[in-house]
Short mmCIF file of C-alpha atoms in Angstrom, two decimals:
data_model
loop_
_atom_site.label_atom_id
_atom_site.label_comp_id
_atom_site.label_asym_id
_atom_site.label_seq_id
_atom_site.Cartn_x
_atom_site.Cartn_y
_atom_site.Cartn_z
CA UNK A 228 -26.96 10.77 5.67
CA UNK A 229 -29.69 7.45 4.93
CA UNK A 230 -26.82 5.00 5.92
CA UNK A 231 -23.38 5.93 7.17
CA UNK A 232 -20.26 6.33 5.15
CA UNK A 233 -17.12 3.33 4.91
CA UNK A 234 -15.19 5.57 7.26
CA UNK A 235 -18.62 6.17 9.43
CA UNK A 236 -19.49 3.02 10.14
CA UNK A 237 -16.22 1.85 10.85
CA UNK A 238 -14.33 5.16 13.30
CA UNK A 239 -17.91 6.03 15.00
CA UNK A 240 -18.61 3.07 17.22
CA UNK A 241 -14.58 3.20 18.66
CA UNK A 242 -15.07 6.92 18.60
CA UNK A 243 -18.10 6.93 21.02
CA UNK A 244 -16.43 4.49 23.70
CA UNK A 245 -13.69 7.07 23.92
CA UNK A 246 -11.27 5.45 22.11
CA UNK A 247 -8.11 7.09 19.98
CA UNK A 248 -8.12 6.53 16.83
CA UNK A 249 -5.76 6.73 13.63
CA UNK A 250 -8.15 7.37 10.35
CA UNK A 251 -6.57 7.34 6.89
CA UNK A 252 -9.50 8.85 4.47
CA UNK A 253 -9.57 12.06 2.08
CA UNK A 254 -12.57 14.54 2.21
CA UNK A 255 -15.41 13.73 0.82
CA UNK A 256 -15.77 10.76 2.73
CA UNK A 257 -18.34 11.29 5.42
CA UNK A 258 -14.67 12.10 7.26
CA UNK A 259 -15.82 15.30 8.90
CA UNK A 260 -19.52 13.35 10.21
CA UNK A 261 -16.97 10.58 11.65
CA UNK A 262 -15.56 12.57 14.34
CA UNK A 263 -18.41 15.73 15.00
CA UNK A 264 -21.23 13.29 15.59
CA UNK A 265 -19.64 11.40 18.45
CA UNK A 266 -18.00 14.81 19.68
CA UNK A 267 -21.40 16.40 19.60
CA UNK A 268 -22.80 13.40 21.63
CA UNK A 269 -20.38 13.67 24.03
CA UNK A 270 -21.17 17.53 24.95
CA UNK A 271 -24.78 16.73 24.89
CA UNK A 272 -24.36 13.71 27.40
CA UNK A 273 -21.98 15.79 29.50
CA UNK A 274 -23.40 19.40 29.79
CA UNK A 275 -21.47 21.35 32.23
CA UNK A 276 -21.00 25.00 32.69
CA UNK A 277 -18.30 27.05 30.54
CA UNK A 278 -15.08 28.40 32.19
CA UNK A 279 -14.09 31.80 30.86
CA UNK A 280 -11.90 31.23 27.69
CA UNK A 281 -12.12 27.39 28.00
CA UNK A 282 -12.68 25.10 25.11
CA UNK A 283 -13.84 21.70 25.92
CA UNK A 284 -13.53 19.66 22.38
CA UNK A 285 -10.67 21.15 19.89
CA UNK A 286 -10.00 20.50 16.18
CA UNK A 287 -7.26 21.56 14.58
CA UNK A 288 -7.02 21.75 10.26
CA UNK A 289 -4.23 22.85 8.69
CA UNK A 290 -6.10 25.75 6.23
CA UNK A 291 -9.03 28.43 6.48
CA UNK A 292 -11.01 26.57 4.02
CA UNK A 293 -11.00 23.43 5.63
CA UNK A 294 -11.70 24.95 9.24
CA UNK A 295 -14.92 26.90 7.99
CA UNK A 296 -16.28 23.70 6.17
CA UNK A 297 -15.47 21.99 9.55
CA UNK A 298 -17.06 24.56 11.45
CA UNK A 299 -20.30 25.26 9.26
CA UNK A 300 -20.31 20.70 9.42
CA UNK A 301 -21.15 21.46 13.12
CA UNK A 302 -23.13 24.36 13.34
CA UNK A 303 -25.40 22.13 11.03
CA UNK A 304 -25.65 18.58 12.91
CA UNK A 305 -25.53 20.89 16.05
CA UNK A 306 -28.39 22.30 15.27
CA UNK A 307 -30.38 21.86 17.82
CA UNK A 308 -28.24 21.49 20.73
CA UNK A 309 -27.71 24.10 23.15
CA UNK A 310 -23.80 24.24 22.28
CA UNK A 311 -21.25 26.84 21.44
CA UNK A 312 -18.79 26.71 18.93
CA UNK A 313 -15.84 29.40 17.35
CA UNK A 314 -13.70 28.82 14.49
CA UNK A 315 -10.23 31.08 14.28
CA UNK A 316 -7.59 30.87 11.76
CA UNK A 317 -5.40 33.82 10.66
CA UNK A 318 -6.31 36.50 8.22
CA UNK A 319 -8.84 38.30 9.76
CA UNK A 320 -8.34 40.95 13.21
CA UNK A 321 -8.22 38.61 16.23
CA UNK A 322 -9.87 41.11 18.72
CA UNK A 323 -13.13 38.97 17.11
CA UNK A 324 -11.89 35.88 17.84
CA UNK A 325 -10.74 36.59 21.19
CA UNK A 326 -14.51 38.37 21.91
CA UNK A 327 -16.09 35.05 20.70
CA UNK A 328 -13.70 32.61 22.90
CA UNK A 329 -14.24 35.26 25.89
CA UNK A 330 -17.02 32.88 27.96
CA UNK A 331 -15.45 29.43 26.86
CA UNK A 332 -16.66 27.38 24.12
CA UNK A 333 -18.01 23.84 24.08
CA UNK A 334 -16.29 22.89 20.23
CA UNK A 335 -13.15 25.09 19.15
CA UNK A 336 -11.92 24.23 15.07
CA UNK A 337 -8.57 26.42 14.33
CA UNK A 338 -5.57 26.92 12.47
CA UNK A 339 -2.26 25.84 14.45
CA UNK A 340 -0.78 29.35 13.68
CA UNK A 341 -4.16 31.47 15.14
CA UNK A 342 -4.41 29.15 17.77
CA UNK A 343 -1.09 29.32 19.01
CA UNK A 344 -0.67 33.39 18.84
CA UNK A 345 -3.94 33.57 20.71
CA UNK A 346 -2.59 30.62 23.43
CA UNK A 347 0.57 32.99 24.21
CA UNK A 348 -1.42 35.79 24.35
CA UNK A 349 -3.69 34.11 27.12
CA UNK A 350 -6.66 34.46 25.47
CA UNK A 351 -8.02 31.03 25.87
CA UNK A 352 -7.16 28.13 28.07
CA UNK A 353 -6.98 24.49 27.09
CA UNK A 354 -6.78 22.80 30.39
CA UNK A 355 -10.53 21.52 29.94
CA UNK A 356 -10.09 19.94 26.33
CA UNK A 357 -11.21 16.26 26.83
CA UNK A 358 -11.57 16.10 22.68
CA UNK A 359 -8.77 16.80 20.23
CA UNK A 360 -9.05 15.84 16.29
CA UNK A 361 -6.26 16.41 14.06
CA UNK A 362 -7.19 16.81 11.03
CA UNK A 363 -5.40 16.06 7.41
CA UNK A 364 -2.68 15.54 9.58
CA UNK A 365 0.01 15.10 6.44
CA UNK A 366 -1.18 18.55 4.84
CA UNK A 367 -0.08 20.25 8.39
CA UNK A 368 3.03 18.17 8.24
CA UNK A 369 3.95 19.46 4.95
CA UNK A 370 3.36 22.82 5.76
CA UNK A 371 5.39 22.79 8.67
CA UNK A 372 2.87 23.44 11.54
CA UNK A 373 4.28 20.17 13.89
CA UNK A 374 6.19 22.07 15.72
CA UNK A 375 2.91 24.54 16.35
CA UNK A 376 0.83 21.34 16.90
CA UNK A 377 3.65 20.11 19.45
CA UNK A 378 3.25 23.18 21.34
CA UNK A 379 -0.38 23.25 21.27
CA UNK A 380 -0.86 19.09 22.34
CA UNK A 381 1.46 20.25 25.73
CA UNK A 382 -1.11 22.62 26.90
CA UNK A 383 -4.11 19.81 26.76
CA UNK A 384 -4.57 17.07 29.38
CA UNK A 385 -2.96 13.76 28.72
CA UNK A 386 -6.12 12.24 29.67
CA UNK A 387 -8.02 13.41 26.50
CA UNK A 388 -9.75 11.32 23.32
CA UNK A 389 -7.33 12.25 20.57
CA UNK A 390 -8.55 11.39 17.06
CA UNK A 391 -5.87 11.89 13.87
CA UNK A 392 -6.74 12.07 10.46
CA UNK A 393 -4.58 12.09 7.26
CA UNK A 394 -5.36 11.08 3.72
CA UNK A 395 -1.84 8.80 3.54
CA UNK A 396 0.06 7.31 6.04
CA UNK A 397 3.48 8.17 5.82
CA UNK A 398 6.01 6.96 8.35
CA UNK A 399 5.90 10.99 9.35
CA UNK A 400 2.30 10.34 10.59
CA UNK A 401 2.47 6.95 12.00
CA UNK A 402 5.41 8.74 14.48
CA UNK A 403 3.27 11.75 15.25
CA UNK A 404 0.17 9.33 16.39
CA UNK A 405 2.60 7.13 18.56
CA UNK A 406 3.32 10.79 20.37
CA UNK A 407 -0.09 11.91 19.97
CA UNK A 408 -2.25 8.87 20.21
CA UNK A 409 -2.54 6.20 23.27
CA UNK A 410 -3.51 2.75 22.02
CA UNK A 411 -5.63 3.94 18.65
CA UNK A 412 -7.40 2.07 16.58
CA UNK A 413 -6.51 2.20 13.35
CA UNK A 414 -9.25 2.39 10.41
CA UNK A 415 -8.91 2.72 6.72
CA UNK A 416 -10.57 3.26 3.98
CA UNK A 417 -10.13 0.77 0.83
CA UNK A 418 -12.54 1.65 -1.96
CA UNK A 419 -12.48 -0.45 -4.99
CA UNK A 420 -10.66 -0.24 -8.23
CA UNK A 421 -13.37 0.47 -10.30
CA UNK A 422 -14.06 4.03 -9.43
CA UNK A 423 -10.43 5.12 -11.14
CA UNK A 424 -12.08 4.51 -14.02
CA UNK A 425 -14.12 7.09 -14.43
CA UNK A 426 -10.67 9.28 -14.08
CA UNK A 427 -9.88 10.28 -17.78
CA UNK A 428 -6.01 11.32 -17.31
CA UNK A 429 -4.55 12.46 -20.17
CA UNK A 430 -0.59 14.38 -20.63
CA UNK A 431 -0.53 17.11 -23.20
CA UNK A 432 3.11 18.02 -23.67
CA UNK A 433 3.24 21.87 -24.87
CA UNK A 434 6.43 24.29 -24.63
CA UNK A 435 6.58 26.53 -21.71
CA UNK A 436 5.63 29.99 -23.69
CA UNK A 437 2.84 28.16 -25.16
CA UNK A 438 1.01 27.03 -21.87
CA UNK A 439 -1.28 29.78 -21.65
CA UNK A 440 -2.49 29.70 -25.27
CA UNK A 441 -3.38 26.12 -24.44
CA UNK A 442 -4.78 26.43 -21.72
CA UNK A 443 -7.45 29.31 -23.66
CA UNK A 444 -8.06 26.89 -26.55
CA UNK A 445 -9.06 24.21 -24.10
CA UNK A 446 -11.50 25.69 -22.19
CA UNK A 447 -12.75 28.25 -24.69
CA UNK A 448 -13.26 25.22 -27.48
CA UNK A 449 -14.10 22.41 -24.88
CA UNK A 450 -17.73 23.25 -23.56
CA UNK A 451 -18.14 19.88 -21.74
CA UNK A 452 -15.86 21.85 -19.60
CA UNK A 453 -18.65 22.75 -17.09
CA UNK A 454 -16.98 22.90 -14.04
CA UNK A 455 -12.42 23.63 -14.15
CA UNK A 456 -10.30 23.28 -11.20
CA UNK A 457 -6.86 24.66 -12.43
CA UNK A 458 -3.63 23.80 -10.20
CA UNK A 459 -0.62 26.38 -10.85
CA UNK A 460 2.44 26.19 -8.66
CA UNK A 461 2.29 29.26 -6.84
CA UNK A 462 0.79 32.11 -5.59
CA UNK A 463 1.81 34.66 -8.46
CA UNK A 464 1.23 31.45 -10.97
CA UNK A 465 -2.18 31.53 -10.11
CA UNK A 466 -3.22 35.10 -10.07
CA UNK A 467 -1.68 35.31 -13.63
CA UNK A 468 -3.55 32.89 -15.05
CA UNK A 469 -7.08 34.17 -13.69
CA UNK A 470 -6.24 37.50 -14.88
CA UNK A 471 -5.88 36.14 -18.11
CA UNK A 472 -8.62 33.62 -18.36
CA UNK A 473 -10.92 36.58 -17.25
CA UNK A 474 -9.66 39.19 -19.73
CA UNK A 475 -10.73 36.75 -22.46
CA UNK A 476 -14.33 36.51 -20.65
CA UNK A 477 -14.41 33.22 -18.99
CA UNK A 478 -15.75 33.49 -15.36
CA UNK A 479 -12.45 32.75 -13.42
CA UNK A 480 -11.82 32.88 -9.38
CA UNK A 481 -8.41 32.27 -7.71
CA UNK A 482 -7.26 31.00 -4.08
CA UNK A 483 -4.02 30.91 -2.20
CA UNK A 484 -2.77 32.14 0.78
CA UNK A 485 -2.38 36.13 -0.11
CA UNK A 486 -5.66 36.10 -0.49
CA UNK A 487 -7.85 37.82 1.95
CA UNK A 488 -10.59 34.84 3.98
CA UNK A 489 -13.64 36.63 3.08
CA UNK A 490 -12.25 37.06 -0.85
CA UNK A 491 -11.27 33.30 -0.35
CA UNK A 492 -14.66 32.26 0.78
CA UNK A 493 -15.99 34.76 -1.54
CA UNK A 494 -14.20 33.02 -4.74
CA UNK A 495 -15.38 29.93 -3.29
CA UNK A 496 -18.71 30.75 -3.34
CA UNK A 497 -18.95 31.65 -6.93
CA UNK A 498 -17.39 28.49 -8.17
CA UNK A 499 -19.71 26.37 -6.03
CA UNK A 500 -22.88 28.09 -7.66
CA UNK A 501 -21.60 27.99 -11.15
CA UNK A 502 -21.14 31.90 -11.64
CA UNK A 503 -17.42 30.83 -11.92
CA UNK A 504 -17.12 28.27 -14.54
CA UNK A 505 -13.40 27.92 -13.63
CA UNK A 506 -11.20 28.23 -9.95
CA UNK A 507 -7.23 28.20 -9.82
CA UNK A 508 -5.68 27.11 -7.12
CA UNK A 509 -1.97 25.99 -4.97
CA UNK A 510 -2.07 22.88 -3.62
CA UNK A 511 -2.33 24.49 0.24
CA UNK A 512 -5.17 26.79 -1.05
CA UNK A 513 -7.06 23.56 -2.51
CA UNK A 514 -6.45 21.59 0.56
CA UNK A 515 -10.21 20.77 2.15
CA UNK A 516 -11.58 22.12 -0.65
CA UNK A 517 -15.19 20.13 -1.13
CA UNK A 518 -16.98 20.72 -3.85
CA UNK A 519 -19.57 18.25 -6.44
CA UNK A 520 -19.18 18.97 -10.02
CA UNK A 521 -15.84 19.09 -11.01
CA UNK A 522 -15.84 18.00 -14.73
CA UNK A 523 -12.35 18.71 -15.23
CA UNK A 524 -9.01 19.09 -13.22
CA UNK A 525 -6.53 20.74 -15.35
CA UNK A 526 -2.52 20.84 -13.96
CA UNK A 527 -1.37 23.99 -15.71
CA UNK A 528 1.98 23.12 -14.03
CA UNK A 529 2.73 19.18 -12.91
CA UNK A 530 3.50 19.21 -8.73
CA UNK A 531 6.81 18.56 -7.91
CA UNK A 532 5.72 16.15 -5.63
CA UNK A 533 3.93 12.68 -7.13
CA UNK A 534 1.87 12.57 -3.92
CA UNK A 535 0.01 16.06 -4.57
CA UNK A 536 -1.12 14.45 -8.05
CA UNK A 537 -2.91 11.99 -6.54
CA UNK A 538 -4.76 14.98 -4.45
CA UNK A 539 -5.40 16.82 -7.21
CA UNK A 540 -6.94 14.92 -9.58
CA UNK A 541 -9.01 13.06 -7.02
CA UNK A 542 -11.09 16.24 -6.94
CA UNK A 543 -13.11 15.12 -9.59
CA UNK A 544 -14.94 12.08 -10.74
CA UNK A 545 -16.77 12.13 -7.13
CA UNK A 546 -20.38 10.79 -6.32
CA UNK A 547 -20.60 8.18 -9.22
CA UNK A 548 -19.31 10.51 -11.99
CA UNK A 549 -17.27 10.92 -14.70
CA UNK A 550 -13.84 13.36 -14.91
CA UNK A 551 -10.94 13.98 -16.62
CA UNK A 552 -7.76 15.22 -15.39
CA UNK A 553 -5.56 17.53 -18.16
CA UNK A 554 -1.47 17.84 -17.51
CA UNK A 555 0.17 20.68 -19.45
CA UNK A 556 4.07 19.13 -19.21
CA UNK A 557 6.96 21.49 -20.78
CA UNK A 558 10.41 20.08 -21.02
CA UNK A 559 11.25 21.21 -17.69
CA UNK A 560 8.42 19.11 -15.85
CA UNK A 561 9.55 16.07 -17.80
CA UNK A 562 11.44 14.35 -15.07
CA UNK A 563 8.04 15.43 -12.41
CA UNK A 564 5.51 13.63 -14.68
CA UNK A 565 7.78 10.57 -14.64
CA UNK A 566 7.69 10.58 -10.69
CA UNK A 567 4.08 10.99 -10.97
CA UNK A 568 3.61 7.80 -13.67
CA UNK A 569 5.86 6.05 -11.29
CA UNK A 570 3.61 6.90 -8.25
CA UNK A 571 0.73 5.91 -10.21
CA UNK A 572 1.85 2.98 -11.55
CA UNK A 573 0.94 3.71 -15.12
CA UNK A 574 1.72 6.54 -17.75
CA UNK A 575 -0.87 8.43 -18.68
CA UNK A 576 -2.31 8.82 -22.70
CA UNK A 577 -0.88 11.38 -24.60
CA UNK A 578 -3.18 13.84 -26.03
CA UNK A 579 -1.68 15.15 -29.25
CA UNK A 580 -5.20 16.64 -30.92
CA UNK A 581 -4.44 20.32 -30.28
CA UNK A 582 -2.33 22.99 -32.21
CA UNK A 583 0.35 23.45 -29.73
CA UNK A 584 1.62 19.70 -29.47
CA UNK A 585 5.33 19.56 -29.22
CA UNK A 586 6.45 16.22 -30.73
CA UNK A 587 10.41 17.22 -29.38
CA UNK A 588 9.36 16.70 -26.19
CA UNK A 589 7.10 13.97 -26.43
CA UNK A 590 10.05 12.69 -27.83
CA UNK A 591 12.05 13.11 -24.78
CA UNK A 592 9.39 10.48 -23.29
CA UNK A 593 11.13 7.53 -21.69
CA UNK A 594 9.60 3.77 -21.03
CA UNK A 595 6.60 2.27 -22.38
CA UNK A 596 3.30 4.37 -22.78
CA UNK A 597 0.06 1.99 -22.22
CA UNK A 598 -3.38 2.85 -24.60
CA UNK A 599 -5.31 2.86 -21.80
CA UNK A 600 -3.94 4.96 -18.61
CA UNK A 601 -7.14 4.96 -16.62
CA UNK A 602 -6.68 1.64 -15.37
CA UNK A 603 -3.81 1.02 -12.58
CA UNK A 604 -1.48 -1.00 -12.88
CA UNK A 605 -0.78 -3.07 -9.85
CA UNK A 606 2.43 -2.14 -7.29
CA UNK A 607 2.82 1.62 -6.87
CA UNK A 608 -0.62 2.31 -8.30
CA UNK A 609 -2.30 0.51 -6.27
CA UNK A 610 -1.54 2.52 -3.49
CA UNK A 611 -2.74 5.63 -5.20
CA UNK A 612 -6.15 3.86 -6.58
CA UNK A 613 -6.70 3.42 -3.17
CA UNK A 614 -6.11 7.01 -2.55
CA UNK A 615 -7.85 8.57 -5.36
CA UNK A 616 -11.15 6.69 -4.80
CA UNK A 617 -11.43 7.39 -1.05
CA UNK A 618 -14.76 9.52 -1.23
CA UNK A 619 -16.50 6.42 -2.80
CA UNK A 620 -18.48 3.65 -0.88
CA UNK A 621 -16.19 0.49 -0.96
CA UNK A 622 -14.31 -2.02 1.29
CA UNK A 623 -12.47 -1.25 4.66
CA UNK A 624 -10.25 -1.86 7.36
CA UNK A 625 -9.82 -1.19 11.01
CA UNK A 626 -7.58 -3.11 13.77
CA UNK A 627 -5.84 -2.14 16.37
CA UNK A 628 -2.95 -0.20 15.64
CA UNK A 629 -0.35 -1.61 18.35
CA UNK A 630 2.92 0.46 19.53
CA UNK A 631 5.89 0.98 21.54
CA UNK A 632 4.34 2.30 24.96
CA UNK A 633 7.84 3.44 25.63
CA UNK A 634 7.98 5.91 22.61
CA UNK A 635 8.08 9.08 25.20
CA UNK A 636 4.16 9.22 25.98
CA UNK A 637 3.84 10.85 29.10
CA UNK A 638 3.67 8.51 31.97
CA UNK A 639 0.54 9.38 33.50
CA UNK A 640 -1.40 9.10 30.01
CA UNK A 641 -4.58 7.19 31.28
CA UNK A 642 -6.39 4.89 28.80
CA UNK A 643 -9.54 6.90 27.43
CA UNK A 644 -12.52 5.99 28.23
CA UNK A 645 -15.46 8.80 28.39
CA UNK A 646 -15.49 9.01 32.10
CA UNK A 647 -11.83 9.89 32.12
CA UNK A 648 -12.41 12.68 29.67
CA UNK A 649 -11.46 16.24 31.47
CA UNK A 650 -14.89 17.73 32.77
#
């Protein structure tokens, strides 16, 4: 970095007074700098000798993907500090995790699951954690790991820096940081409108036993098509479709949780070089997932919730560039695309130049369509411009994000300040 990111600038000067702090931003913010840099300062300005099994600063992320980004993010600022760092998440024997934990580590990244097997298995200790991040703290809560992270936040000192991030602020999240969090500051990210823009969404509607013959005549016939993120619903969804993308020669790599970490990492690889022109993905598979390029985000099947939309197509049109979002919708995902145009605030263009349009259930189409569906509308949409343009430069926010101090924190919660870290 020349000059820090929106969410940089604004979470790092709380973050290196000690302060808790509440962070609404996506990835591909600068997020991940935000909270290693003043977590790496801290170990370097308090250098003390490892306990056996201890972990002094922990981050938890609700995915593989996202923990290895997180952990390779501070291996490289780290560099060149004398500190030690694991990163465990299921998948993979633990008898190497627990070897790497074995003499303590200064910076711990995990998996809730992982973490907690290893925890009752007494194969770390957390008693010296004076640093815990949360990480895409809504992606954990929808994949049911708050009872995990519960669990996990009893075993670390009340007297810790606790730093939560989440890409939207659901009432769900402002609850967990009132448990979580004493006296945060709150900071948000608020890019501006014009970076939606360059978001080319478009609604193709196609019957069901048609998809996949679409979906071929897109990218075989489309070469501006450099770079594909497919989203299918599920796991079996998506290994059916890279079978058959791949049987008709187009490089094609899939991810989701049945998938082995290193063929994960492995896939992941491959799209990020360009030897796969094309990776399909779940939405938990996809969560974390970083990577420049992506020309095109195509929803072979619409999410059933609006909210995972907005994730997916944010995934392109990053850095200053163009992208276009494709939705295949059958007659069954009628009644999810209207969610999504009411999320949005808008309905999106309806592309009928290809041979598998089906005019019945365009038909089917109620309200008003606009000509012009990359720019938001204002109510519900602006939420979600604000959301899809989060990993651009633009305005922001941070205050002082009061509470109830009798919500159930514990009563001997001191305020954070670096000295009172745990040493």
């Amino acid at each position: 970095y020349t000059l820090p990111t929106p969410i940089q600038e604004q979470a790092i000067p709380y973050l290196v007074k000690g302060r808790d702090l509440l962070g609404c931003a996506q990835t591909g913010t600068g997020k991940t700098a935000a909270f290693a840099l003043p977590i790496l300062q801290w170990l370097e300005q308090n250098q003390e000798t490892l306990s056996p099994k201890g972990v002094r600063s922990l981050i938890l992320a609700p995915t593989r993907e996202l923990a290895v980004q997180i952990g390779e993010s501070f291996r490289v600022y780290g560099r060149y500090l004398k500190i030690k760092q694991a990163v465990i998440y299921g998948g993979v024997r633990p008898a190497i995790q627990i070897r790497a934990l074995s003499r303590g580590v200064d910076i711990l990244v995990a998996t809730p699951g992982r973490l907690l097997d290893l925890l009752n298995q007494r194969q770390l200790r957390l008693d010296k954690v004076g640093v815990l991040v949360l990480d895409e703290a809504d992606r954990m809560l929808d994949m049911g790991f708050l009872p995990d992270v519960k669990k996990i936040c009893s075993a670390i000192p009340a007297n810790r820096q606790t730093m939560l991030f989440s890409a939207t602020l659901p009432s769900e999240i402002v609850k967990l940081s009132r448990n979580f969090l004493d006296d945060p500051v709150k900071v948000a990210v608020n890019p501006p409108s014009s970076t939606v823009d360059r978001i080319e969404q478009k609604v193709l509607f196609v019957d069901r036993e048609n998809k996949s013959a679409l979906l071929e005549s897109i990218l075989e016939e489309d070469k501006s098509i450099q770079r594909a993120l497919i989203f299918a619903r599920t796991k079996h969804g998506a290994n059916r479709i890279a079978k058959r993308l791949s049987k008709i020669k187009i490089s094609t790599e899939a991810i989701h949780g049945n998938k082995s970490q290193p063929a994960r990492l492995q896939a992941l690889e491959k799209f990020r070089s360009g030897r796969a022109r094309v990776l399909v993905a779940t939405d938990i598979a996809s969560r974390g997932l970083d990577v420049d390029g992506i020309t095109h985000v195509i929803n072979y099947e619409l999410p059933k919730e609006a909210e995972s939309y907005v994730h997916r197509v944010g995934r392109t049109a990053r850095a200053g560039s163009d992208g276009i979002a494709l939705s295949l919708c059958d007659a069954d995902e009628k009644s999810y695309l209207r969610k999504i145009e009411l999320e949005i605030g808008c309905s999106l263009n309806v592309d009928q130049n290809h041979p598998f349009h089906s005019q019945s259930i365009a038909n089917k189409k109620s309200g008003d369509r606009t000509s012009g569906s990359k720019n938001f509308s204002n109510g519900r949409g602006k939420k979600v411009r604000n959301s899809l343009t989060a990993h651009s430069k633009g305005k922001n926010k941070s205050f002082s994000f009061s509470r109830n101090h009798s919500s159930g924190k514990p009563a001997n919660r001191k305020k954070n300040t670096k000295n009172q870290r745990v040493s």
